[in-house]
Each structure stands twice: as structure tokens, then as C-alpha cells.
Amino acid sequence: MRRRTAAAATLAAALTLTIAAPAPAAPAAPRPSPGSEPTLAAKLIGRQALAANDGWAAEGAGITGGATATADRVRVVRTRAELVAALGGDNTTNATDATPKIVYVAGTIDGFEGPDGTPLGCADLADPEYSLPAYLAAYDPAVWGRVNPSGPLEAARVRSVATQTAQTQINVGSNTTIVGLRGAKLTGLTLMIDRVANVIVRNLEFSDARDCFPAWSPTDGDTGNWNSQYDQISVRRSEHVWVDHNTFTDGDNPDDAQPLYFGRPWQVHDGSLDVTHTASLVTASWNRFVGRDKLMLIGSSNTVGPDVGRLRVTVRHNLFDGDLQRLPRVRFGQVDVHENHYRLGGAGFEYALGVGVQSAIHAENNFFTLADDVDPADLIHDWGGTALTERGSWVRRGDRLPRPVDLRAAYNAVHDPDLGGDAGWTPTLRAAPPLPTPLVPLAVDAWAGAGRLPL
Ligand code: CA
Ligand code: CA
């Protein structure tokens, strides 16, 4: 902190000198404020590749993002419009812009910013024929029954979703690095990484990727559920993606502040980092996920098809702080979950590791700090899988001393059918030998999340 303060003082002194100098004849450019221009360190980080062997994203050709960008494709962006411009100029076609590019985010960018920067509300995005009161009246299970909504109001909702998607889903092309400058935040938007390769996202705070038009799914669960369309980052049909040193929250719009409709929570949020639709070779490192519900879904369908052999993800050195489920939930993929710190418990907690159909989770040296209400036997949830490799876990529950716990044995002791102990593969893409588990929370709590990289 002291070093940063000194740097800020130096910068402030430099600005003061600039201002004290004789005024130039031309109109002054907007005065830069701290965090608005890339420092030398930020410039180095913008061009940094993922280290060799550092998780699944490093496989094969590895990942460089926008490291080779020419000067005209290195931008600092402060608004949604500038972000879209830096990613290629047109949100409807930016996914196909494969020119190497580095995008520095300064300050807060809100996906709901209209073309002139004015914030839009949900009413601005709604189809003229959609209204929530009419929707609730039409599809109340007491009236409509427990079948999927259909008809004009549902069609109007779907049109509204399309309008919101065009506004708040920001499409990212291949060969891109996005780095947040100090304090940078992306709120009310989704980074969509679909049908591309070689993307790096670092040092950003993601908050409140909210859906204005959640869908009613009457047969989801025992009594139906509202579901949101929007993740904070979605990775689909893509490979070589590195998501590093970011913070994910619901901002000032937490799930527990939402109303109930049809007796179920109005769910305006979906995943933080969902990897689906045959995506693969993703590394998520040093991220901080705070107070979120459906966190990381790896594989979205039980269909035995093109996901087989894909969905390979490394999840290392992340802090899962007060999250409820999917930490991660896995289908099909070989997923290496190592040296993460989980702080879990309290209202709504469901599970950490979701063992889904044909999943192959290798969980190693993870540390679980649990509230008294969480039984270590419930950290694993079986979603139709058969086995996971799990070793080196430590648990600190309530005020008790930390101790090694065989989570799989604890699970098997109280749940059936038992899960086997061999996921069928051993990770080789590791940049360093694992830390002893008791050291994991020290390292992760200090270094995970936005604002920790030296820039
Ligand atoms: Ca999702
Ligand atoms: Ca059992």
C-alpha cells in the first residue's frame, strides 16, 4: 500500500507540474486522473501471455491474448460505446474481429449506458407488449398450470430479452486482452466469449449482470424457478481463455433483496464464469467470487454429444467467499480444481463441487473455511457423476482447528451411491508444485481478486 501511495503522490506531483506550466494555445485535453491511463506496469501486463503449463488454457499453443497488438489497437475505454469501439466497432460483428487488441478499462462501464451515455432502465428495453404484471397474471401456475409459458406475452418477453442482449451482452473476438486499470468495474453487462480463441480478462470487478426479463421455468425444481439469461462472463464454443485476478459480485443488487413471484425468488442473475457449449482450455486463476449464487457451470447439458472430450478447465487460487453453489459444477470435462480457498456457510448455501455426468474433477489442496452449519459431507453434490479425485483438502469448521479431511469419504459416509476416488486422469499442466494446503488461504486471501496486480 505504501508503494502505491508513493506512486500516486509522484503522479499527483507530475500533474501539478503540468498544470503549473504555461498553458498551451490549443484547448486542454481532458485532465487524466489516477487510474485513467496505463502505467508502465499496466502496459507490461497488457502484453503478458499465460505462463507455459499454467493450467488448461496453456495447453498446445498456449495463450497470448492481444499481446501482439499494434498501437492503433491499444485503447483505454471509459464508456460502453468506447468498449464496443475498441473491440472492433460493432457489437453485432465484434466476435469476428480477430485482430490482436488490448483494451484497458478505466473507471466504471455500465452495460445499460445508452448511445449517448444516459443510463437505460428495464422499461427502456421492454417490448411494448410486455409487462411484468401482465406476465405474472397470465402464467401464475394457479391459472396457467405447470407448463411452460407460451403465447403473446411470452413472445413479448423473448423479444425484450433480444433487445437487452443487444445492449448488455458485449461480444469479444479472438486475440484480445482486456485489463482493468486501478478501480475499473464492469457492471450490468456480460462478456460473451463465443466461437473465438485466445482471450485474456484480468483485474476487473464484475458486478450485477442483471436480467430485466427472467424466464419462468415451471418444471425446474419441485415448484418452478425464475431463471436469468446473463452470466458475468460466458465462454462458449471457444478455447484458450484465461480469466485472472478479477472480482465478481452482485453489487448493490443482491439476490436476497429480490422479491418472490409465484413463491419463488425473482432470479435476475446467472453465472459468474460459465463454460459451456463445447468450450475448452480455460484457466481461472486468482479470482474473488463474493456472495454469488450459481457461480461456475462447466457444461450445460447432460446430452452425451459434442461436449465429450471438451470442457477442460483449470480452477486455481480462487477465493469463493459466501457463494452458494457450482464451485464449480461439472459435466464431461477434466477439471483441475486446486489451491482454492472456500469460505462457505449461512443462508442458502448448497454445495461446492458438483459432480455431473461423465465429469472428471481433480480436486487438490483446497482449503474450506466453513460456518458451523456446513457439514463437510455436503461440500460435494452428485449430479449424476461417478467419481472424482480429491486429496489434500483441509477444513476449518466454526471455531475448531483446521484439519485434513477426506471430503469424498465424508460424502460417501452419508450419501448413496458412493462416488469413486479416481477421476481417470492426472493433471500435468501445473506451473508450480502445489502449496501446502494450510498456506492456501494466506496466499489466496492476499492475492485473489481485482486490485492485486501491481498496476
Ligand atoms: Ca449461464
Ligand atoms: Ca454411502
CSV table of C-alpha atoms and ligand atoms in Angstrom, one decimal:
chain,number,residue,atom,x,y,z
A,1,MET,CA,0.0,0.0,0.0
A,2,ARG,CA,2.8,2.4,0.9
A,3,ARG,CA,4.4,1.9,-2.5
A,4,ARG,CA,1.1,2.7,-4.2
A,5,THR,CA,0.6,5.8,-2.1
A,6,ALA,CA,4.1,7.0,-3.1
A,7,ALA,CA,3.3,6.3,-6.8
A,8,ALA,CA,0.1,8.3,-6.5
A,9,ALA,CA,2.0,11.2,-4.9
A,10,THR,CA,4.5,11.1,-7.7
A,11,LEU,CA,1.7,11.1,-10.3
A,12,ALA,CA,-0.1,13.9,-8.4
A,13,ALA,CA,3.2,15.9,-8.4
A,14,ALA,CA,3.6,15.3,-12.1
A,15,LEU,CA,0.1,16.5,-12.8
A,16,THR,CA,0.6,19.6,-10.7
A,17,LEU,CA,3.8,20.5,-12.7
A,18,THR,CA,1.8,20.0,-15.9
A,19,ILE,CA,-0.9,22.3,-14.7
A,20,ALA,CA,1.6,24.9,-13.5
A,21,ALA,CA,3.4,25.1,-16.8
A,22,PRO,CA,2.4,27.8,-19.3
A,23,ALA,CA,-1.0,27.0,-20.8
A,24,PRO,CA,-0.7,25.7,-24.4
A,25,ALA,CA,-2.6,27.6,-27.1
A,26,ALA,CA,-4.7,24.5,-28.0
A,27,PRO,CA,-7.7,23.6,-25.8
A,28,ALA,CA,-6.5,21.4,-23.0
A,29,ALA,CA,-7.2,17.7,-23.3
A,30,PRO,CA,-9.3,16.1,-20.5
A,31,ARG,CA,-7.1,16.0,-17.5
A,32,PRO,CA,-6.0,12.4,-16.7
A,33,SER,CA,-6.9,11.2,-13.3
A,34,PRO,CA,-5.1,8.4,-11.4
A,35,GLY,CA,-6.1,5.1,-12.9
A,36,SER,CA,-7.2,6.5,-16.2
A,37,GLU,CA,-4.0,5.9,-18.2
A,38,PRO,CA,-2.0,2.7,-18.3
A,39,THR,CA,1.1,2.8,-16.2
A,40,LEU,CA,4.3,1.1,-17.4
A,41,ALA,CA,3.3,-1.9,-15.3
A,42,ALA,CA,-0.2,-2.0,-16.9
A,43,LYS,CA,1.4,-1.9,-20.4
A,44,LEU,CA,3.5,-4.9,-19.4
A,45,ILE,CA,0.5,-6.8,-18.0
A,46,GLY,CA,-1.5,-5.9,-21.2
A,47,ARG,CA,1.1,-7.8,-23.3
A,48,GLN,CA,1.6,-10.7,-20.9
A,49,ALA,CA,1.0,-14.2,-22.0
A,50,LEU,CA,-0.1,-17.0,-19.8
A,51,ALA,CA,3.0,-18.9,-18.5
A,52,ALA,CA,3.8,-22.3,-20.0
A,53,ASN,CA,2.0,-25.2,-18.3
A,54,ASP,CA,-0.3,-22.9,-16.4
A,55,GLY,CA,-3.4,-24.9,-16.5
A,56,TRP,CA,-5.6,-26.0,-19.4
A,57,ALA,CA,-5.5,-22.6,-21.1
A,58,ALA,CA,-1.8,-23.1,-21.6
A,59,GLU,CA,-2.2,-26.4,-23.5
A,60,GLY,CA,-0.8,-26.6,-27.0
A,61,ALA,CA,-0.2,-23.2,-28.5
A,62,GLY,CA,-1.0,-21.5,-25.1
A,63,ILE,CA,-2.5,-18.1,-24.8
A,64,THR,CA,-1.2,-14.6,-25.7
A,65,GLY,CA,-4.5,-12.6,-25.9
A,66,GLY,CA,-3.8,-9.3,-27.6
A,67,ALA,CA,0.0,-9.3,-26.8
A,68,THR,CA,1.0,-8.5,-30.4
A,69,ALA,CA,-1.5,-5.6,-30.8
A,70,THR,CA,-0.3,-2.7,-32.9
A,71,ALA,CA,-0.5,0.8,-31.3
A,72,ASP,CA,-3.8,1.6,-33.1
A,73,ARG,CA,-5.5,-1.4,-31.4
A,74,VAL,CA,-4.4,-0.5,-27.8
A,75,ARG,CA,-7.2,1.6,-26.2
A,76,VAL,CA,-8.3,3.0,-22.9
A,77,VAL,CA,-12.0,2.9,-22.6
A,78,ARG,CA,-14.3,4.6,-20.2
A,79,THR,CA,-17.8,4.0,-21.6
A,80,ARG,CA,-19.8,1.2,-23.1
A,81,ALA,CA,-19.5,2.8,-26.5
A,82,GLU,CA,-15.7,3.1,-26.2
A,83,LEU,CA,-15.5,-0.5,-25.1
A,84,VAL,CA,-17.5,-1.7,-28.2
A,85,ALA,CA,-15.4,0.5,-30.4
A,86,ALA,CA,-12.2,-0.9,-29.0
A,87,LEU,CA,-13.4,-4.4,-29.5
A,88,GLY,CA,-13.9,-3.8,-33.2
A,89,GLY,CA,-16.6,-1.1,-33.6
A,90,ASP,CA,-19.9,-3.0,-33.9
A,91,ASN,CA,-21.2,-5.2,-31.2
A,92,THR,CA,-23.1,-7.4,-33.7
A,93,THR,CA,-19.9,-8.3,-35.5
A,94,ASN,CA,-17.1,-7.8,-32.9
A,95,ALA,CA,-16.9,-11.6,-32.2
A,96,THR,CA,-15.4,-12.0,-35.7
A,97,ASP,CA,-12.7,-9.2,-35.1
A,98,ALA,CA,-9.6,-11.4,-34.6
A,99,THR,CA,-7.1,-8.5,-34.9
A,100,PRO,CA,-4.9,-8.6,-31.8
A,101,LYS,CA,-6.1,-5.9,-29.4
A,102,ILE,CA,-5.5,-4.7,-25.9
A,103,VAL,CA,-8.4,-2.9,-24.1
A,104,TYR,CA,-7.8,-1.1,-20.8
A,105,VAL,CA,-10.9,-0.3,-18.8
A,106,ALA,CA,-10.8,2.9,-16.8
A,107,GLY,CA,-13.5,3.7,-14.2
A,108,THR,CA,-16.9,2.1,-14.3
A,109,ILE,CA,-18.6,1.0,-17.5
A,110,ASP,CA,-22.3,0.1,-17.3
A,111,GLY,CA,-23.8,-2.2,-19.9
A,112,PHE,CA,-27.1,-0.2,-19.5
A,113,GLU,CA,-25.5,3.0,-20.9
A,114,GLY,CA,-27.5,4.2,-23.9
A,115,PRO,CA,-25.9,5.5,-27.1
A,116,ASP,CA,-25.5,9.0,-25.6
A,117,GLY,CA,-24.3,7.6,-22.2
A,118,THR,CA,-27.7,8.1,-20.5
A,119,PRO,CA,-28.5,5.0,-18.3
A,120,LEU,CA,-31.3,2.9,-19.6
A,121,GLY,CA,-33.8,1.1,-17.4
A,122,CYS,CA,-35.6,-2.1,-17.9
A,123,ALA,CA,-38.6,-0.2,-19.2
A,124,ASP,CA,-36.5,1.2,-22.0
A,125,LEU,CA,-35.6,-2.3,-23.1
A,126,ALA,CA,-39.0,-3.9,-22.7
A,127,ASP,CA,-41.1,-4.8,-25.8
A,128,PRO,CA,-44.3,-2.6,-25.9
A,129,GLU,CA,-46.4,-5.7,-25.4
A,130,TYR,CA,-44.5,-6.9,-22.3
A,131,SER,CA,-45.3,-6.0,-18.8
A,132,LEU,CA,-44.4,-7.9,-15.6
A,133,PRO,CA,-47.8,-7.6,-14.0
A,134,ALA,CA,-49.5,-9.0,-17.1
A,135,TYR,CA,-46.9,-11.7,-17.3
A,136,LEU,CA,-47.5,-12.7,-13.6
A,137,ALA,CA,-51.2,-12.7,-14.1
A,138,ALA,CA,-51.0,-14.9,-17.3
A,139,TYR,CA,-48.6,-17.5,-16.2
A,140,ASP,CA,-49.4,-17.9,-12.5
A,141,PRO,CA,-49.3,-21.7,-12.0
A,142,ALA,CA,-52.7,-21.5,-10.3
A,143,VAL,CA,-54.1,-20.1,-13.6
A,144,TRP,CA,-51.8,-21.4,-16.3
A,145,GLY,CA,-50.8,-24.8,-14.7
A,146,ARG,CA,-47.3,-26.1,-14.6
A,147,VAL,CA,-46.4,-25.9,-18.2
A,148,ASN,CA,-44.0,-23.6,-20.0
A,149,PRO,CA,-45.3,-20.1,-20.8
A,150,SER,CA,-46.3,-19.6,-24.4
A,151,GLY,CA,-48.4,-17.1,-26.3
A,152,PRO,CA,-48.2,-13.4,-27.0
A,153,LEU,CA,-46.8,-12.3,-23.5
A,154,GLU,CA,-44.1,-14.9,-23.6
A,155,ALA,CA,-43.2,-13.9,-27.1
A,156,ALA,CA,-43.1,-10.3,-26.0
A,157,ARG,CA,-40.7,-11.3,-23.1
A,158,VAL,CA,-38.5,-13.1,-25.6
A,159,ARG,CA,-38.4,-10.0,-27.8
A,160,SER,CA,-37.5,-8.0,-24.8
A,161,VAL,CA,-34.6,-10.4,-24.0
A,162,ALA,CA,-33.3,-9.9,-27.5
A,163,THR,CA,-33.3,-6.2,-27.0
A,164,GLN,CA,-31.5,-6.4,-23.7
A,165,THR,CA,-28.9,-8.9,-25.2
A,166,ALA,CA,-28.0,-6.4,-27.9
A,167,GLN,CA,-27.5,-3.8,-25.2
A,168,THR,CA,-25.8,-5.6,-22.3
A,169,GLN,CA,-24.1,-8.6,-23.9
A,170,ILE,CA,-20.6,-7.3,-25.0
A,171,ASN,CA,-19.1,-9.6,-27.7
A,172,VAL,CA,-15.4,-10.3,-27.6
A,173,GLY,CA,-13.4,-11.5,-30.6
A,174,SER,CA,-10.2,-13.7,-30.8
A,175,ASN,CA,-6.8,-12.4,-29.8
A,176,THR,CA,-8.0,-10.0,-27.2
A,177,THR,CA,-6.7,-8.9,-23.8
A,178,ILE,CA,-9.0,-6.8,-21.5
A,179,VAL,CA,-7.3,-5.4,-18.4
A,180,GLY,CA,-8.9,-3.2,-15.8
A,181,LEU,CA,-6.9,-0.2,-14.7
A,182,ARG,CA,-6.9,0.6,-11.0
A,183,GLY,CA,-10.5,0.5,-9.7
A,184,ALA,CA,-12.1,-0.5,-13.0
A,185,LYS,CA,-15.5,-2.0,-12.9
A,186,LEU,CA,-17.9,-3.6,-15.5
A,187,THR,CA,-21.5,-3.5,-14.2
A,188,GLY,CA,-24.7,-4.6,-15.8
A,189,LEU,CA,-23.0,-6.4,-18.6
A,190,THR,CA,-21.9,-9.8,-19.9
A,191,LEU,CA,-18.7,-10.5,-21.6
A,192,MET,CA,-19.6,-13.0,-24.3
A,193,ILE,CA,-16.7,-15.1,-25.5
A,194,ASP,CA,-18.3,-17.3,-28.2
A,195,ARG,CA,-16.8,-19.1,-31.2
A,196,VAL,CA,-13.4,-17.4,-30.6
A,197,ALA,CA,-9.9,-18.3,-29.2
A,198,ASN,CA,-7.1,-16.6,-27.2
A,199,VAL,CA,-8.8,-14.2,-24.8
A,200,ILE,CA,-7.4,-12.8,-21.6
A,201,VAL,CA,-9.5,-11.0,-19.0
A,202,ARG,CA,-7.7,-9.5,-15.9
A,203,ASN,CA,-8.0,-7.1,-13.0
A,204,LEU,CA,-11.7,-6.2,-13.4
A,205,GLU,CA,-14.5,-6.0,-11.0
A,206,PHE,CA,-17.7,-7.5,-12.5
A,207,SER,CA,-20.9,-6.6,-10.7
A,208,ASP,CA,-24.6,-7.2,-11.2
A,209,ALA,CA,-25.1,-8.7,-14.7
A,210,ARG,CA,-28.8,-8.4,-14.2
A,211,ASP,CA,-31.6,-9.7,-16.4
A,212,CYS,CA,-34.6,-7.4,-16.8
A,213,PHE,CA,-36.8,-10.3,-18.1
A,214,PRO,CA,-36.2,-13.6,-16.2
A,215,ALA,CA,-37.9,-16.6,-17.6
A,216,TRP,CA,-40.4,-18.7,-15.6
A,217,SER,CA,-39.5,-22.3,-15.7
A,218,PRO,CA,-42.4,-24.2,-14.1
A,219,THR,CA,-40.8,-27.6,-14.1
A,220,ASP,CA,-37.3,-26.5,-12.8
A,221,GLY,CA,-37.2,-28.0,-9.3
A,222,ASP,CA,-40.2,-29.0,-7.2
A,223,THR,CA,-42.1,-25.7,-7.5
A,224,GLY,CA,-40.6,-24.0,-10.6
A,225,ASN,CA,-37.9,-21.3,-10.7
A,226,TRP,CA,-37.2,-18.0,-12.3
A,227,ASN,CA,-34.0,-18.1,-14.4
A,228,SER,CA,-31.8,-15.4,-15.8
A,229,GLN,CA,-30.1,-15.4,-19.2
A,230,TYR,CA,-27.0,-13.5,-18.3
A,231,ASP,CA,-23.6,-14.6,-16.9
A,232,GLN,CA,-20.9,-12.1,-16.0
A,233,ILE,CA,-18.6,-14.0,-18.3
A,234,SER,CA,-19.8,-16.7,-20.7
A,235,VAL,CA,-17.4,-18.9,-22.6
A,236,ARG,CA,-19.0,-20.9,-25.4
A,237,ARG,CA,-17.6,-22.8,-28.4
A,238,SER,CA,-14.2,-21.2,-27.6
A,239,GLU,CA,-10.8,-22.2,-26.4
A,240,HIS,CA,-7.7,-20.7,-24.8
A,241,VAL,CA,-9.3,-18.3,-22.4
A,242,TRP,CA,-7.6,-17.0,-19.2
A,243,VAL,CA,-9.6,-15.2,-16.5
A,244,ASP,CA,-7.3,-13.9,-13.9
A,245,HIS,CA,-7.4,-11.6,-10.9
A,246,ASN,CA,-11.0,-10.4,-11.2
A,247,THR,CA,-13.7,-9.9,-8.6
A,248,PHE,CA,-17.3,-11.0,-9.2
A,249,THR,CA,-20.2,-9.7,-7.1
A,250,ASP,CA,-23.9,-8.8,-7.5
A,251,GLY,CA,-23.0,-5.2,-6.5
A,252,ASP,CA,-25.8,-3.3,-4.8
A,253,ASN,CA,-28.4,-5.7,-6.2
A,254,PRO,CA,-28.0,-8.9,-4.2
A,255,ASP,CA,-30.3,-11.9,-4.7
A,256,ASP,CA,-31.6,-11.7,-1.2
A,257,ALA,CA,-33.1,-8.3,-1.9
A,258,GLN,CA,-35.2,-9.6,-4.8
A,259,PRO,CA,-39.0,-10.3,-4.5
A,260,LEU,CA,-40.7,-13.6,-4.7
A,261,TYR,CA,-43.1,-14.2,-7.5
A,262,PHE,CA,-45.2,-17.5,-7.6
A,263,GLY,CA,-43.5,-18.1,-4.3
A,264,ARG,CA,-40.0,-18.4,-5.9
A,265,PRO,CA,-37.1,-15.9,-5.9
A,266,TRP,CA,-37.1,-13.5,-8.8
A,267,GLN,CA,-33.6,-14.5,-10.1
A,268,VAL,CA,-32.0,-11.8,-12.1
A,269,HIS,CA,-28.5,-13.2,-12.1
A,270,ASP,CA,-26.9,-16.3,-13.6
A,271,GLY,CA,-23.3,-17.5,-13.6
A,272,SER,CA,-20.1,-15.6,-12.9
A,273,LEU,CA,-18.0,-17.7,-15.3
A,274,ASP,CA,-19.9,-20.3,-17.2
A,275,VAL,CA,-18.0,-22.6,-19.6
A,276,THR,CA,-20.5,-24.4,-21.9
A,277,HIS,CA,-21.4,-25.5,-25.4
A,278,THR,CA,-18.1,-27.4,-26.2
A,279,ALA,CA,-15.8,-24.6,-24.9
A,280,SER,CA,-12.5,-25.9,-23.5
A,281,LEU,CA,-9.0,-24.9,-22.4
A,282,VAL,CA,-9.9,-22.3,-19.8
A,283,THR,CA,-7.8,-21.3,-16.8
A,284,ALA,CA,-9.5,-19.3,-14.0
A,285,SER,CA,-6.8,-18.1,-11.6
A,286,TRP,CA,-6.7,-15.7,-8.6
A,287,ASN,CA,-10.3,-14.6,-8.9
A,288,ARG,CA,-12.5,-13.5,-6.0
A,289,PHE,CA,-16.2,-14.5,-6.2
A,290,VAL,CA,-18.2,-12.8,-3.4
A,291,GLY,CA,-21.7,-13.6,-2.3
A,292,ARG,CA,-22.9,-15.1,-5.6
A,293,ASP,CA,-25.3,-17.9,-6.2
A,294,LYS,CA,-24.8,-20.1,-9.4
A,295,LEU,CA,-21.1,-19.5,-9.8
A,296,MET,CA,-19.4,-21.6,-12.4
A,297,LEU,CA,-21.2,-24.0,-14.6
A,298,ILE,CA,-18.9,-26.2,-16.7
A,299,GLY,CA,-21.2,-28.0,-19.2
A,300,SER,CA,-24.9,-27.1,-19.5
A,301,SER,CA,-26.4,-30.3,-20.9
A,302,ASN,CA,-26.4,-33.9,-19.9
A,303,THR,CA,-26.6,-34.9,-23.6
A,304,VAL,CA,-23.7,-37.2,-24.5
A,305,GLY,CA,-22.5,-35.5,-27.6
A,306,PRO,CA,-20.1,-32.8,-28.7
A,307,ASP,CA,-19.2,-31.8,-25.1
A,308,VAL,CA,-17.4,-35.2,-24.6
A,309,GLY,CA,-13.6,-34.5,-24.6
A,310,ARG,CA,-14.1,-30.8,-24.2
A,311,LEU,CA,-14.9,-28.6,-21.1
A,312,ARG,CA,-11.3,-28.9,-19.8
A,313,VAL,CA,-10.8,-26.1,-17.2
A,314,THR,CA,-8.3,-25.3,-14.5
A,315,VAL,CA,-9.7,-23.5,-11.4
A,316,ARG,CA,-6.8,-22.5,-9.2
A,317,HIS,CA,-6.1,-20.0,-6.4
A,318,ASN,CA,-9.5,-18.5,-6.4
A,319,LEU,CA,-11.4,-17.3,-3.3
A,320,PHE,CA,-15.0,-18.5,-3.2
A,321,ASP,CA,-16.4,-16.2,-0.5
A,322,GLY,CA,-20.0,-16.7,0.6
A,323,ASP,CA,-21.1,-18.3,-2.7
A,324,LEU,CA,-24.0,-20.8,-2.8
A,325,GLN,CA,-23.4,-23.5,-5.5
A,326,ARG,CA,-21.5,-24.6,-8.6
A,327,LEU,CA,-17.9,-24.0,-7.3
A,328,PRO,CA,-17.8,-25.4,-10.0
A,329,ARG,CA,-20.5,-27.8,-11.2
A,330,VAL,CA,-19.0,-30.0,-13.9
A,331,ARG,CA,-20.2,-32.2,-16.8
A,332,PHE,CA,-17.9,-34.2,-19.1
A,333,GLY,CA,-14.8,-32.1,-18.6
A,334,GLN,CA,-11.4,-32.9,-17.0
A,335,VAL,CA,-11.4,-30.0,-14.5
A,336,ASP,CA,-8.4,-29.3,-12.2
A,337,VAL,CA,-9.6,-27.6,-9.0
A,338,HIS,CA,-6.5,-26.8,-6.9
A,339,GLU,CA,-5.4,-24.5,-4.1
A,340,ASN,CA,-8.6,-22.6,-3.8
A,341,HIS,CA,-10.0,-21.1,-0.6
A,342,TYR,CA,-13.6,-21.7,0.0
A,343,ARG,CA,-15.4,-19.6,2.8
A,344,LEU,CA,-18.8,-21.0,2.9
A,345,GLY,CA,-22.0,-21.3,5.0
A,346,GLY,CA,-25.0,-19.4,6.1
A,347,ALA,CA,-28.4,-18.9,4.4
A,348,GLY,CA,-28.8,-20.6,1.0
A,349,PHE,CA,-25.5,-22.5,0.8
A,350,GLU,CA,-26.0,-25.6,-1.3
A,351,TYR,CA,-22.7,-27.3,-2.2
A,352,ALA,CA,-19.2,-26.6,-3.6
A,353,LEU,CA,-18.1,-29.3,-6.1
A,354,GLY,CA,-20.9,-30.6,-8.4
A,355,VAL,CA,-20.0,-34.0,-9.8
A,356,GLY,CA,-22.1,-34.2,-13.0
A,357,VAL,CA,-22.5,-36.6,-15.9
A,358,GLN,CA,-19.1,-38.0,-17.0
A,359,SER,CA,-17.3,-35.3,-15.1
A,360,ALA,CA,-13.7,-35.8,-14.1
A,361,ILE,CA,-12.9,-33.4,-11.3
A,362,HIS,CA,-9.4,-33.5,-9.8
A,363,ALA,CA,-9.6,-31.5,-6.6
A,364,GLU,CA,-6.3,-31.0,-4.8
A,365,ASN,CA,-5.1,-28.9,-1.8
A,366,ASN,CA,-8.3,-26.8,-1.4
A,367,PHE,CA,-8.9,-25.2,1.9
A,368,PHE,CA,-12.5,-24.9,3.2
A,369,THR,CA,-13.4,-22.4,5.9
A,370,LEU,CA,-16.9,-23.4,7.0
A,371,ALA,CA,-19.6,-21.9,9.1
A,372,ASP,CA,-20.9,-24.3,11.8
A,373,ASP,CA,-24.0,-25.1,9.7
A,374,VAL,CA,-22.0,-26.7,6.9
A,375,ASP,CA,-21.2,-30.4,7.2
A,376,PRO,CA,-18.0,-31.3,5.2
A,377,ALA,CA,-20.0,-34.2,3.8
A,378,ASP,CA,-22.2,-31.8,1.9
A,379,LEU,CA,-19.4,-30.0,0.1
A,380,ILE,CA,-19.8,-32.4,-2.8
A,381,HIS,CA,-23.0,-32.9,-4.7
A,382,ASP,CA,-23.7,-35.7,-7.1
A,383,TRP,CA,-25.4,-34.5,-10.2
A,384,GLY,CA,-25.1,-37.9,-12.0
A,385,GLY,CA,-21.3,-38.4,-11.9
A,386,THR,CA,-19.5,-41.5,-10.7
A,387,ALA,CA,-16.1,-40.4,-9.4
A,388,LEU,CA,-13.7,-37.6,-8.5
A,389,THR,CA,-10.1,-37.5,-7.4
A,390,GLU,CA,-9.9,-35.5,-4.2
A,391,ARG,CA,-6.9,-35.1,-2.0
A,392,GLY,CA,-5.2,-32.6,0.3
A,393,SER,CA,-8.4,-30.9,1.4
A,394,TRP,CA,-8.3,-29.1,4.7
A,395,VAL,CA,-11.4,-27.9,6.7
A,396,ARG,CA,-11.7,-25.3,9.4
A,397,ARG,CA,-15.3,-25.5,10.7
A,398,GLY,CA,-16.5,-22.9,13.1
A,399,ASP,CA,-14.0,-22.3,15.9
A,400,ARG,CA,-12.4,-25.7,15.5
A,401,LEU,CA,-8.8,-26.2,14.5
A,402,PRO,CA,-8.1,-26.7,10.8
A,403,ARG,CA,-7.5,-30.3,9.9
A,404,PRO,CA,-7.2,-32.5,6.8
A,405,VAL,CA,-10.5,-34.0,5.7
A,406,ASP,CA,-11.2,-36.7,3.1
A,407,LEU,CA,-14.2,-35.0,1.6
A,408,ARG,CA,-15.1,-37.9,-0.6
A,409,ALA,CA,-15.1,-40.3,2.3
A,410,ALA,CA,-17.2,-37.9,4.3
A,411,TYR,CA,-19.6,-37.6,1.4
A,412,ASN,CA,-19.8,-41.4,0.9
A,413,ALA,CA,-20.4,-42.0,4.6
A,414,VAL,CA,-23.8,-40.2,4.5
A,415,HIS,CA,-24.8,-40.3,0.8
A,416,ASP,CA,-25.5,-43.1,-1.7
A,417,PRO,CA,-24.5,-44.1,-4.3
A,418,ASP,CA,-20.8,-43.7,-3.3
A,419,LEU,CA,-18.5,-41.8,-5.6
A,420,GLY,CA,-15.3,-43.5,-6.7
A,421,GLY,CA,-11.9,-41.9,-6.0
A,422,ASP,CA,-10.3,-41.9,-9.4
A,423,ALA,CA,-11.4,-39.4,-12.0
A,424,GLY,CA,-9.3,-41.2,-14.5
A,425,TRP,CA,-6.6,-38.5,-15.2
A,426,THR,CA,-3.8,-36.7,-13.5
A,427,PRO,CA,-3.2,-33.0,-14.3
A,428,THR,CA,0.2,-32.2,-15.9
A,429,LEU,CA,-0.4,-28.6,-16.7
A,430,ARG,CA,0.8,-27.1,-13.5
A,431,ALA,CA,3.2,-24.1,-13.4
A,432,ALA,CA,4.4,-24.8,-9.9
A,433,PRO,CA,4.1,-27.6,-7.3
A,434,PRO,CA,1.0,-27.1,-5.1
A,435,LEU,CA,1.3,-25.1,-1.9
A,436,PRO,CA,0.8,-27.0,1.4
A,437,THR,CA,-2.9,-26.6,2.0
A,438,PRO,CA,-2.7,-24.7,5.3
A,439,LEU,CA,-0.9,-21.9,3.3
A,440,VAL,CA,-3.6,-21.7,0.7
A,441,PRO,CA,-5.9,-19.2,2.5
A,442,LEU,CA,-3.0,-16.9,3.3
A,443,ALA,CA,-1.9,-16.7,-0.3
A,444,VAL,CA,-5.4,-16.6,-1.9
A,445,ASP,CA,-6.9,-14.1,0.6
A,446,ALA,CA,-3.9,-11.7,-0.1
A,447,TRP,CA,-3.7,-12.0,-3.8
A,448,ALA,CA,-7.0,-13.1,-5.3
A,449,GLY,CA,-9.3,-10.6,-6.9
A,450,ALA,CA,-9.1,-7.3,-8.8
A,451,GLY,CA,-6.8,-4.6,-7.4
A,452,ARG,CA,-4.0,-7.0,-6.5
A,453,LEU,CA,-1.9,-7.0,-9.7
A,454,PRO,CA,0.9,-4.4,-9.5
A,455,LEU,CA,-0.5,-1.8,-11.9
B,1,CA,CA,-25.2,-19.4,-17.7
B,2,CA,CA,-22.6,-44.1,1.1
